[in-house]
Amino acid sequence: MPPIPTPGSTDETEPAGVVAQQPGLAGSSELQARVVAAARASGRPLLDAGRGQPNWTATLPRAGFFRLGAFAVEESGRLSSHDRWGELPPPEGLHGRLVQTLIADGSEGAAFLADALAYAVSELGFEADAFVHELVRAVLGAGYPADPDADPSRAGARALPRAGNRGA
């Protein structure tokens, strides 16, 4: 396969990365520093995602996520026989209870989560209670992923073969 030309290169056959080696052109770290400095000097807000350490957060989805977490904890304790720990609630009726909770809440995060649920059910065709149950299970950190071959309820689901486990 021929090399991919790097923006700024004059010869389409130059290998990728040649720009950083040409005199007068900055390497990626120096170039990034210059871009960030210019953005900061502009006086406009700067969203810097960095390398996994952003200086910002998407507040509306985050508020919806935390509202989901609060609901999951409430549901976990609802059927528990102990006041300091809960259990994974059964799926029956979860969607309806979550929707009622979100309507009563009235916050923007609750509205965002309600819209996301409606989309998942109406547009993507997810079964409402099963979907909310999976969200609650996930946000509570309840359980570990299972190998589909070991779970009879997932008959027909196949995992990708692992190296060294090609089967017969």
Short mmCIF file of N, CA and C in Angstrom, two decimals:
data_model
loop_
_atom_site.label_atom_id
_atom_site.label_comp_id
_atom_site.label_asym_id
_atom_site.label_seq_id
_atom_site.Cartn_x
_atom_site.Cartn_y
_atom_site.Cartn_z
N MET A 1 0.85 -1.17 0.00
CA MET A 1 0.00 0.00 0.00
C MET A 1 0.89 1.23 0.00
N PRO A 2 0.61 2.23 -0.85
CA PRO A 2 1.46 3.41 -0.90
C PRO A 2 1.31 4.24 0.37
N PRO A 3 2.34 5.01 0.73
CA PRO A 3 2.26 5.85 1.92
C PRO A 3 1.18 6.91 1.78
N ILE A 4 0.60 7.30 2.90
CA ILE A 4 -0.43 8.33 2.92
C ILE A 4 0.26 9.69 2.95
N PRO A 5 -0.06 10.59 2.00
CA PRO A 5 0.60 11.89 2.03
C PRO A 5 0.21 12.67 3.28
N THR A 6 1.16 13.36 3.85
CA THR A 6 0.93 14.18 5.02
C THR A 6 0.57 15.59 4.56
N PRO A 7 -0.45 16.23 5.20
CA PRO A 7 -0.77 17.60 4.80
C PRO A 7 0.49 18.46 4.86
N GLY A 8 0.70 19.25 3.82
CA GLY A 8 1.87 20.11 3.77
C GLY A 8 3.02 19.49 3.01
N SER A 9 2.97 18.20 2.71
CA SER A 9 4.06 17.59 1.97
C SER A 9 3.89 17.92 0.49
N THR A 10 4.97 18.00 -0.22
CA THR A 10 4.93 18.37 -1.63
C THR A 10 4.94 17.16 -2.53
N ASP A 11 5.37 16.06 -2.05
CA ASP A 11 5.47 14.85 -2.85
C ASP A 11 4.47 13.84 -2.32
N GLU A 12 3.54 13.41 -3.16
CA GLU A 12 2.51 12.48 -2.72
C GLU A 12 3.07 11.13 -2.31
N THR A 13 4.33 10.86 -2.62
CA THR A 13 4.92 9.59 -2.24
C THR A 13 5.67 9.68 -0.92
N GLU A 14 5.71 10.87 -0.30
CA GLU A 14 6.39 10.99 1.00
C GLU A 14 5.63 10.20 2.05
N PRO A 15 6.35 9.53 2.92
CA PRO A 15 5.66 8.80 3.99
C PRO A 15 5.02 9.75 4.98
N ALA A 16 3.97 9.25 5.64
CA ALA A 16 3.28 10.05 6.66
C ALA A 16 4.26 10.43 7.76
N GLY A 17 4.12 11.63 8.30
CA GLY A 17 4.97 12.07 9.39
C GLY A 17 6.16 12.87 8.95
N VAL A 18 6.35 13.06 7.66
CA VAL A 18 7.52 13.78 7.16
C VAL A 18 7.45 15.25 7.56
N VAL A 19 6.23 15.80 7.72
CA VAL A 19 6.08 17.21 8.04
C VAL A 19 6.86 17.57 9.30
N ALA A 20 6.80 16.73 10.31
CA ALA A 20 7.48 17.02 11.58
C ALA A 20 9.00 17.03 11.39
N GLN A 21 9.50 16.40 10.33
CA GLN A 21 10.94 16.33 10.12
C GLN A 21 11.46 17.46 9.25
N GLN A 22 10.55 18.21 8.60
CA GLN A 22 10.98 19.27 7.71
C GLN A 22 11.38 20.50 8.51
N PRO A 23 12.43 21.19 8.10
CA PRO A 23 12.89 22.37 8.83
C PRO A 23 11.78 23.43 8.88
N GLY A 24 11.65 24.07 10.05
CA GLY A 24 10.70 25.16 10.21
C GLY A 24 9.29 24.73 10.56
N LEU A 25 9.01 23.45 10.53
CA LEU A 25 7.68 22.97 10.89
C LEU A 25 7.73 22.31 12.25
N ALA A 26 6.71 22.55 13.05
CA ALA A 26 6.67 22.05 14.42
C ALA A 26 6.27 20.59 14.48
N GLY A 27 6.76 19.90 15.51
CA GLY A 27 6.30 18.56 15.80
C GLY A 27 4.91 18.65 16.41
N SER A 28 4.25 17.52 16.62
CA SER A 28 2.87 17.53 17.10
C SER A 28 2.72 18.17 18.48
N SER A 29 3.66 17.94 19.38
CA SER A 29 3.56 18.53 20.72
C SER A 29 3.72 20.04 20.68
N GLU A 30 4.70 20.49 19.90
CA GLU A 30 4.93 21.93 19.78
C GLU A 30 3.75 22.60 19.06
N LEU A 31 3.24 21.95 18.03
CA LEU A 31 2.11 22.48 17.29
C LEU A 31 0.88 22.58 18.20
N GLN A 32 0.64 21.54 18.99
CA GLN A 32 -0.49 21.56 19.91
C GLN A 32 -0.35 22.69 20.91
N ALA A 33 0.84 22.90 21.43
CA ALA A 33 1.07 23.98 22.39
C ALA A 33 0.79 25.33 21.75
N ARG A 34 1.20 25.51 20.49
CA ARG A 34 0.95 26.76 19.78
C ARG A 34 -0.55 26.99 19.57
N VAL A 35 -1.26 25.95 19.18
CA VAL A 35 -2.71 26.06 18.95
C VAL A 35 -3.42 26.43 20.26
N VAL A 36 -3.08 25.76 21.35
CA VAL A 36 -3.70 26.05 22.64
C VAL A 36 -3.38 27.47 23.08
N ALA A 37 -2.14 27.90 22.92
CA ALA A 37 -1.76 29.27 23.28
C ALA A 37 -2.54 30.29 22.47
N ALA A 38 -2.68 30.06 21.18
CA ALA A 38 -3.43 30.97 20.32
C ALA A 38 -4.91 31.00 20.72
N ALA A 39 -5.47 29.85 21.05
CA ALA A 39 -6.87 29.79 21.46
C ALA A 39 -7.09 30.53 22.77
N ARG A 40 -6.17 30.36 23.71
CA ARG A 40 -6.29 31.07 24.99
C ARG A 40 -6.13 32.58 24.79
N ALA A 41 -5.24 32.98 23.91
CA ALA A 41 -5.00 34.40 23.66
C ALA A 41 -6.19 35.06 22.97
N SER A 42 -7.06 34.28 22.34
CA SER A 42 -8.20 34.84 21.62
C SER A 42 -9.24 35.43 22.56
N GLY A 43 -9.20 35.05 23.84
CA GLY A 43 -10.19 35.54 24.79
C GLY A 43 -11.50 34.79 24.76
N ARG A 44 -11.61 33.80 23.89
CA ARG A 44 -12.84 33.01 23.80
C ARG A 44 -12.69 31.77 24.68
N PRO A 45 -13.81 31.19 25.11
CA PRO A 45 -13.72 29.98 25.94
C PRO A 45 -13.00 28.86 25.20
N LEU A 46 -12.24 28.07 25.96
CA LEU A 46 -11.47 26.98 25.37
C LEU A 46 -11.91 25.67 26.01
N LEU A 47 -12.38 24.75 25.19
CA LEU A 47 -12.67 23.40 25.66
C LEU A 47 -11.47 22.55 25.31
N ASP A 48 -10.76 22.12 26.32
CA ASP A 48 -9.53 21.37 26.12
C ASP A 48 -9.75 19.94 26.60
N ALA A 49 -9.88 19.01 25.67
CA ALA A 49 -10.08 17.61 26.03
C ALA A 49 -8.77 16.94 26.41
N GLY A 50 -7.66 17.57 26.10
CA GLY A 50 -6.37 17.04 26.49
C GLY A 50 -6.22 15.58 26.12
N ARG A 51 -5.58 14.85 26.99
CA ARG A 51 -5.43 13.40 26.80
C ARG A 51 -6.23 12.68 27.87
N GLY A 52 -7.54 12.82 27.78
CA GLY A 52 -8.41 12.14 28.73
C GLY A 52 -8.64 12.93 30.00
N GLN A 53 -8.14 14.15 30.08
CA GLN A 53 -8.32 15.00 31.26
C GLN A 53 -8.95 16.32 30.82
N PRO A 54 -10.20 16.30 30.39
CA PRO A 54 -10.80 17.54 29.89
C PRO A 54 -10.99 18.57 30.99
N ASN A 55 -11.06 19.84 30.59
CA ASN A 55 -11.33 20.91 31.54
C ASN A 55 -12.80 21.30 31.51
N TRP A 56 -13.66 20.39 31.04
CA TRP A 56 -15.08 20.67 30.91
C TRP A 56 -15.86 19.38 31.09
N THR A 57 -17.15 19.50 31.27
CA THR A 57 -18.03 18.33 31.30
C THR A 57 -19.34 18.68 30.62
N ALA A 58 -19.96 17.73 29.98
CA ALA A 58 -21.27 17.92 29.38
C ALA A 58 -22.29 17.79 30.51
N THR A 59 -22.74 18.91 31.05
CA THR A 59 -23.51 18.91 32.29
C THR A 59 -24.89 18.29 32.16
N LEU A 60 -25.57 18.48 31.05
CA LEU A 60 -26.92 17.94 30.92
C LEU A 60 -26.93 16.41 30.91
N PRO A 61 -26.14 15.74 30.05
CA PRO A 61 -26.11 14.28 30.13
C PRO A 61 -25.60 13.77 31.47
N ARG A 62 -24.64 14.48 32.05
CA ARG A 62 -24.11 14.07 33.36
C ARG A 62 -25.20 14.15 34.42
N ALA A 63 -26.02 15.21 34.38
CA ALA A 63 -27.13 15.33 35.33
C ALA A 63 -28.13 14.20 35.14
N GLY A 64 -28.40 13.82 33.88
CA GLY A 64 -29.28 12.68 33.62
C GLY A 64 -28.71 11.39 34.17
N PHE A 65 -27.39 11.21 34.01
CA PHE A 65 -26.72 10.02 34.52
C PHE A 65 -26.84 9.94 36.05
N PHE A 66 -26.60 11.06 36.72
CA PHE A 66 -26.69 11.05 38.18
C PHE A 66 -28.13 10.85 38.65
N ARG A 67 -29.10 11.35 37.87
CA ARG A 67 -30.51 11.12 38.23
C ARG A 67 -30.82 9.64 38.09
N LEU A 68 -30.28 9.00 37.05
CA LEU A 68 -30.44 7.56 36.89
C LEU A 68 -29.84 6.83 38.09
N GLY A 69 -28.65 7.24 38.51
CA GLY A 69 -28.00 6.62 39.66
C GLY A 69 -28.81 6.75 40.93
N ALA A 70 -29.37 7.94 41.15
CA ALA A 70 -30.21 8.15 42.35
C ALA A 70 -31.43 7.24 42.30
N PHE A 71 -32.07 7.14 41.13
CA PHE A 71 -33.22 6.24 40.99
C PHE A 71 -32.81 4.80 41.26
N ALA A 72 -31.67 4.38 40.73
CA ALA A 72 -31.21 3.00 40.91
C ALA A 72 -30.99 2.69 42.39
N VAL A 73 -30.40 3.63 43.12
CA VAL A 73 -30.17 3.42 44.55
C VAL A 73 -31.51 3.35 45.29
N GLU A 74 -32.44 4.25 44.94
CA GLU A 74 -33.78 4.23 45.56
C GLU A 74 -34.47 2.89 45.31
N GLU A 75 -34.43 2.42 44.07
CA GLU A 75 -35.05 1.15 43.72
C GLU A 75 -34.36 -0.02 44.41
N SER A 76 -33.06 0.05 44.52
CA SER A 76 -32.30 -1.01 45.17
C SER A 76 -32.73 -1.18 46.63
N GLY A 77 -33.00 -0.07 47.27
CA GLY A 77 -33.41 -0.13 48.67
C GLY A 77 -34.88 -0.37 48.88
N ARG A 78 -35.69 -0.16 47.84
CA ARG A 78 -37.15 -0.24 47.97
C ARG A 78 -37.62 -1.61 48.46
N LEU A 79 -37.02 -2.68 47.98
CA LEU A 79 -37.47 -4.02 48.35
C LEU A 79 -36.54 -4.70 49.36
N SER A 80 -35.53 -3.98 49.79
CA SER A 80 -34.55 -4.57 50.69
C SER A 80 -35.11 -4.73 52.10
N SER A 81 -34.66 -5.76 52.77
CA SER A 81 -35.07 -5.97 54.16
C SER A 81 -34.12 -5.27 55.13
N HIS A 82 -33.11 -4.62 54.61
CA HIS A 82 -32.13 -3.94 55.45
C HIS A 82 -32.08 -2.48 55.05
N ASP A 83 -31.87 -1.58 56.02
CA ASP A 83 -31.89 -0.16 55.71
C ASP A 83 -30.56 0.38 55.17
N ARG A 84 -29.52 -0.42 55.12
CA ARG A 84 -28.22 0.08 54.66
C ARG A 84 -27.69 -0.58 53.40
N TRP A 85 -28.40 -1.54 52.88
CA TRP A 85 -28.00 -2.09 51.59
C TRP A 85 -29.23 -2.53 50.82
N GLY A 86 -29.04 -2.66 49.55
CA GLY A 86 -30.15 -3.03 48.69
C GLY A 86 -29.79 -4.18 47.79
N GLU A 87 -30.69 -4.46 46.89
CA GLU A 87 -30.51 -5.55 45.96
C GLU A 87 -30.90 -5.05 44.57
N LEU A 88 -30.47 -5.76 43.56
CA LEU A 88 -30.87 -5.41 42.21
C LEU A 88 -32.38 -5.61 42.10
N PRO A 89 -33.11 -4.56 41.75
CA PRO A 89 -34.57 -4.72 41.67
C PRO A 89 -34.97 -5.55 40.46
N PRO A 90 -36.12 -6.22 40.53
CA PRO A 90 -36.59 -6.97 39.36
C PRO A 90 -37.02 -5.99 38.26
N PRO A 91 -37.02 -6.44 37.01
CA PRO A 91 -37.33 -5.53 35.90
C PRO A 91 -38.79 -5.09 35.82
N GLU A 92 -39.70 -5.87 36.35
CA GLU A 92 -41.12 -5.58 36.19
C GLU A 92 -41.47 -4.20 36.78
N GLY A 93 -41.99 -3.33 35.93
CA GLY A 93 -42.45 -2.02 36.36
C GLY A 93 -41.38 -0.95 36.50
N LEU A 94 -40.12 -1.30 36.26
CA LEU A 94 -39.04 -0.32 36.43
C LEU A 94 -39.21 0.90 35.52
N HIS A 95 -39.51 0.66 34.26
CA HIS A 95 -39.65 1.77 33.33
C HIS A 95 -40.72 2.75 33.79
N GLY A 96 -41.87 2.24 34.16
CA GLY A 96 -42.96 3.11 34.61
C GLY A 96 -42.59 3.91 35.85
N ARG A 97 -41.93 3.25 36.80
CA ARG A 97 -41.52 3.96 38.02
C ARG A 97 -40.48 5.02 37.72
N LEU A 98 -39.55 4.72 36.81
CA LEU A 98 -38.54 5.71 36.45
C LEU A 98 -39.19 6.90 35.75
N VAL A 99 -40.09 6.65 34.83
CA VAL A 99 -40.76 7.75 34.13
C VAL A 99 -41.53 8.63 35.12
N GLN A 100 -42.25 8.01 36.05
CA GLN A 100 -42.98 8.80 37.05
C GLN A 100 -42.02 9.62 37.93
N THR A 101 -40.90 9.02 38.29
CA THR A 101 -39.89 9.72 39.09
C THR A 101 -39.35 10.92 38.32
N LEU A 102 -39.09 10.74 37.04
CA LEU A 102 -38.53 11.83 36.23
C LEU A 102 -39.54 12.96 36.03
N ILE A 103 -40.81 12.60 35.85
CA ILE A 103 -41.86 13.62 35.72
C ILE A 103 -41.95 14.44 37.00
N ALA A 104 -41.94 13.74 38.14
CA ALA A 104 -42.04 14.43 39.44
C ALA A 104 -40.81 15.27 39.72
N ASP A 105 -39.65 14.86 39.22
CA ASP A 105 -38.40 15.58 39.47
C ASP A 105 -38.42 16.95 38.79
N GLY A 106 -38.70 16.97 37.50
CA GLY A 106 -38.80 18.22 36.77
C GLY A 106 -37.49 18.92 36.43
N SER A 107 -36.35 18.37 36.81
CA SER A 107 -35.07 19.02 36.51
C SER A 107 -34.70 18.79 35.04
N GLU A 108 -33.73 19.57 34.55
CA GLU A 108 -33.27 19.40 33.17
C GLU A 108 -32.63 18.02 32.97
N GLY A 109 -31.88 17.55 33.97
CA GLY A 109 -31.28 16.22 33.88
C GLY A 109 -32.33 15.14 33.78
N ALA A 110 -33.42 15.28 34.54
CA ALA A 110 -34.52 14.31 34.48
C ALA A 110 -35.19 14.35 33.12
N ALA A 111 -35.38 15.55 32.56
CA ALA A 111 -35.99 15.67 31.23
C ALA A 111 -35.09 15.05 30.17
N PHE A 112 -33.78 15.25 30.28
CA PHE A 112 -32.84 14.66 29.34
C PHE A 112 -32.93 13.13 29.38
N LEU A 113 -32.94 12.56 30.59
CA LEU A 113 -33.03 11.11 30.73
C LEU A 113 -34.36 10.59 30.21
N ALA A 114 -35.45 11.32 30.47
CA ALA A 114 -36.77 10.91 29.97
C ALA A 114 -36.78 10.89 28.44
N ASP A 115 -36.17 11.91 27.82
CA ASP A 115 -36.10 11.94 26.36
C ASP A 115 -35.25 10.79 25.83
N ALA A 116 -34.15 10.49 26.49
CA ALA A 116 -33.28 9.38 26.07
C ALA A 116 -34.02 8.04 26.17
N LEU A 117 -34.78 7.86 27.24
CA LEU A 117 -35.56 6.62 27.41
C LEU A 117 -36.62 6.51 26.32
N ALA A 118 -37.32 7.61 26.06
CA ALA A 118 -38.37 7.58 25.03
C ALA A 118 -37.77 7.23 23.67
N TYR A 119 -36.61 7.77 23.35
CA TYR A 119 -35.94 7.48 22.10
C TYR A 119 -35.56 5.99 22.03
N ALA A 120 -34.99 5.48 23.10
CA ALA A 120 -34.56 4.07 23.12
C ALA A 120 -35.73 3.12 22.91
N VAL A 121 -36.86 3.46 23.51
CA VAL A 121 -38.02 2.58 23.41
C VAL A 121 -38.75 2.76 22.07
N SER A 122 -39.04 4.02 21.70
CA SER A 122 -39.85 4.24 20.49
C SER A 122 -39.05 4.14 19.20
N GLU A 123 -37.84 4.66 19.17
CA GLU A 123 -37.07 4.67 17.93
C GLU A 123 -36.18 3.44 17.75
N LEU A 124 -35.59 2.97 18.86
CA LEU A 124 -34.68 1.83 18.75
C LEU A 124 -35.38 0.50 19.03
N GLY A 125 -36.60 0.55 19.55
CA GLY A 125 -37.38 -0.66 19.77
C GLY A 125 -36.98 -1.47 20.99
N PHE A 126 -36.29 -0.84 21.96
CA PHE A 126 -35.91 -1.56 23.16
C PHE A 126 -37.14 -1.86 24.01
N GLU A 127 -37.14 -3.03 24.64
CA GLU A 127 -38.22 -3.37 25.57
C GLU A 127 -38.00 -2.53 26.83
N ALA A 128 -39.00 -1.75 27.21
CA ALA A 128 -38.85 -0.69 28.21
C ALA A 128 -38.31 -1.19 29.56
N ASP A 129 -38.98 -2.16 30.18
CA ASP A 129 -38.55 -2.63 31.50
C ASP A 129 -37.18 -3.30 31.44
N ALA A 130 -36.94 -4.10 30.40
CA ALA A 130 -35.64 -4.78 30.28
C ALA A 130 -34.51 -3.77 30.09
N PHE A 131 -34.76 -2.73 29.31
CA PHE A 131 -33.74 -1.71 29.08
C PHE A 131 -33.43 -0.94 30.35
N VAL A 132 -34.45 -0.50 31.06
CA VAL A 132 -34.22 0.24 32.30
C VAL A 132 -33.54 -0.67 33.32
N HIS A 133 -33.92 -1.94 33.35
CA HIS A 133 -33.29 -2.88 34.27
C HIS A 133 -31.79 -2.98 33.97
N GLU A 134 -31.42 -3.02 32.70
CA GLU A 134 -30.01 -3.09 32.33
C GLU A 134 -29.28 -1.80 32.72
N LEU A 135 -29.93 -0.66 32.53
CA LEU A 135 -29.33 0.62 32.95
C LEU A 135 -29.11 0.65 34.47
N VAL A 136 -30.12 0.21 35.22
CA VAL A 136 -30.02 0.19 36.68
C VAL A 136 -28.92 -0.78 37.11
N ARG A 137 -28.89 -1.95 36.50
CA ARG A 137 -27.84 -2.92 36.83
C ARG A 137 -26.45 -2.33 36.57
N ALA A 138 -26.31 -1.65 35.45
CA ALA A 138 -25.02 -1.09 35.08
C ALA A 138 -24.60 0.03 36.02
N VAL A 139 -25.52 0.96 36.31
CA VAL A 139 -25.14 2.10 37.14
C VAL A 139 -24.87 1.68 38.59
N LEU A 140 -25.50 0.60 39.02
CA LEU A 140 -25.22 0.07 40.36
C LEU A 140 -23.94 -0.78 40.38
N GLY A 141 -23.47 -1.19 39.22
CA GLY A 141 -22.31 -2.07 39.16
C GLY A 141 -22.66 -3.46 39.66
N ALA A 142 -23.90 -3.88 39.40
CA ALA A 142 -24.39 -5.16 39.90
C ALA A 142 -24.10 -6.27 38.89
N GLY A 143 -23.19 -7.15 39.21
CA GLY A 143 -22.89 -8.29 38.37
C GLY A 143 -21.74 -8.05 37.42
N TYR A 144 -21.32 -9.10 36.79
CA TYR A 144 -20.23 -9.07 35.84
C TYR A 144 -20.76 -9.51 34.48
N PRO A 145 -20.11 -9.08 33.41
CA PRO A 145 -20.53 -9.58 32.09
C PRO A 145 -20.39 -11.09 32.05
N ALA A 146 -21.31 -11.74 31.37
CA ALA A 146 -21.31 -13.20 31.30
C ALA A 146 -20.98 -13.67 29.90
N ASP A 147 -20.33 -14.81 29.81
CA ASP A 147 -20.07 -15.45 28.53
C ASP A 147 -21.42 -15.96 28.02
N PRO A 148 -21.84 -15.56 26.82
CA PRO A 148 -23.14 -15.99 26.32
C PRO A 148 -23.29 -17.50 26.24
N ASP A 149 -22.19 -18.23 26.07
CA ASP A 149 -22.28 -19.69 26.02
C ASP A 149 -22.61 -20.29 27.38
N ALA A 150 -22.36 -19.55 28.44
CA ALA A 150 -22.60 -20.07 29.78
C ALA A 150 -23.96 -19.66 30.32
N ASP A 151 -24.71 -18.85 29.56
CA ASP A 151 -26.00 -18.34 30.02
C ASP A 151 -27.10 -18.86 29.11
N PRO A 152 -27.90 -19.82 29.59
CA PRO A 152 -28.94 -20.41 28.74
C PRO A 152 -29.98 -19.39 28.25
N SER A 153 -30.17 -18.28 28.98
CA SER A 153 -31.16 -17.30 28.56
C SER A 153 -30.70 -16.55 27.31
N ARG A 154 -29.43 -16.67 26.96
CA ARG A 154 -28.90 -15.98 25.77
C ARG A 154 -28.60 -16.99 24.67
N ALA A 155 -29.43 -18.01 24.58
CA ALA A 155 -29.23 -19.05 23.57
C ALA A 155 -29.17 -18.43 22.19
N GLY A 156 -28.22 -18.85 21.42
CA GLY A 156 -28.06 -18.34 20.07
C GLY A 156 -27.09 -17.19 19.97
N ALA A 157 -26.81 -16.50 21.06
CA ALA A 157 -25.82 -15.42 21.03
C ALA A 157 -24.45 -16.06 21.00
N ARG A 158 -23.58 -15.54 20.19
CA ARG A 158 -22.26 -16.12 20.06
C ARG A 158 -21.21 -15.07 20.34
N ALA A 159 -20.26 -15.42 21.15
CA ALA A 159 -19.11 -14.54 21.40
C ALA A 159 -18.11 -14.73 20.28
N LEU A 160 -17.28 -13.71 20.05
CA LEU A 160 -16.22 -13.85 19.07
C LEU A 160 -15.20 -14.86 19.61
N PRO A 161 -14.63 -15.67 18.72
CA PRO A 161 -13.63 -16.64 19.22
C PRO A 161 -12.41 -15.93 19.79
N ARG A 162 -11.90 -16.47 20.87
CA ARG A 162 -10.71 -15.92 21.50
C ARG A 162 -9.49 -16.64 20.93
N ALA A 163 -8.35 -15.95 20.97
CA ALA A 163 -7.10 -16.57 20.50
C ALA A 163 -6.85 -17.83 21.30
N GLY A 164 -6.54 -18.90 20.63
CA GLY A 164 -6.26 -20.16 21.30
C GLY A 164 -7.51 -20.95 21.66
N ASN A 165 -8.70 -20.41 21.35
CA ASN A 165 -9.94 -21.09 21.68
C ASN A 165 -10.81 -21.10 20.41
N ARG A 166 -10.33 -21.78 19.39
CA ARG A 166 -11.00 -21.77 18.10
C ARG A 166 -12.12 -22.81 17.99
N GLY A 167 -12.19 -23.70 18.94
CA GLY A 167 -13.23 -24.72 18.89
C GLY A 167 -12.91 -25.81 17.89
N ALA A 168 -13.79 -26.78 17.80
CA ALA A 168 -13.54 -27.90 16.89
C ALA A 168 -14.37 -27.78 15.64
#
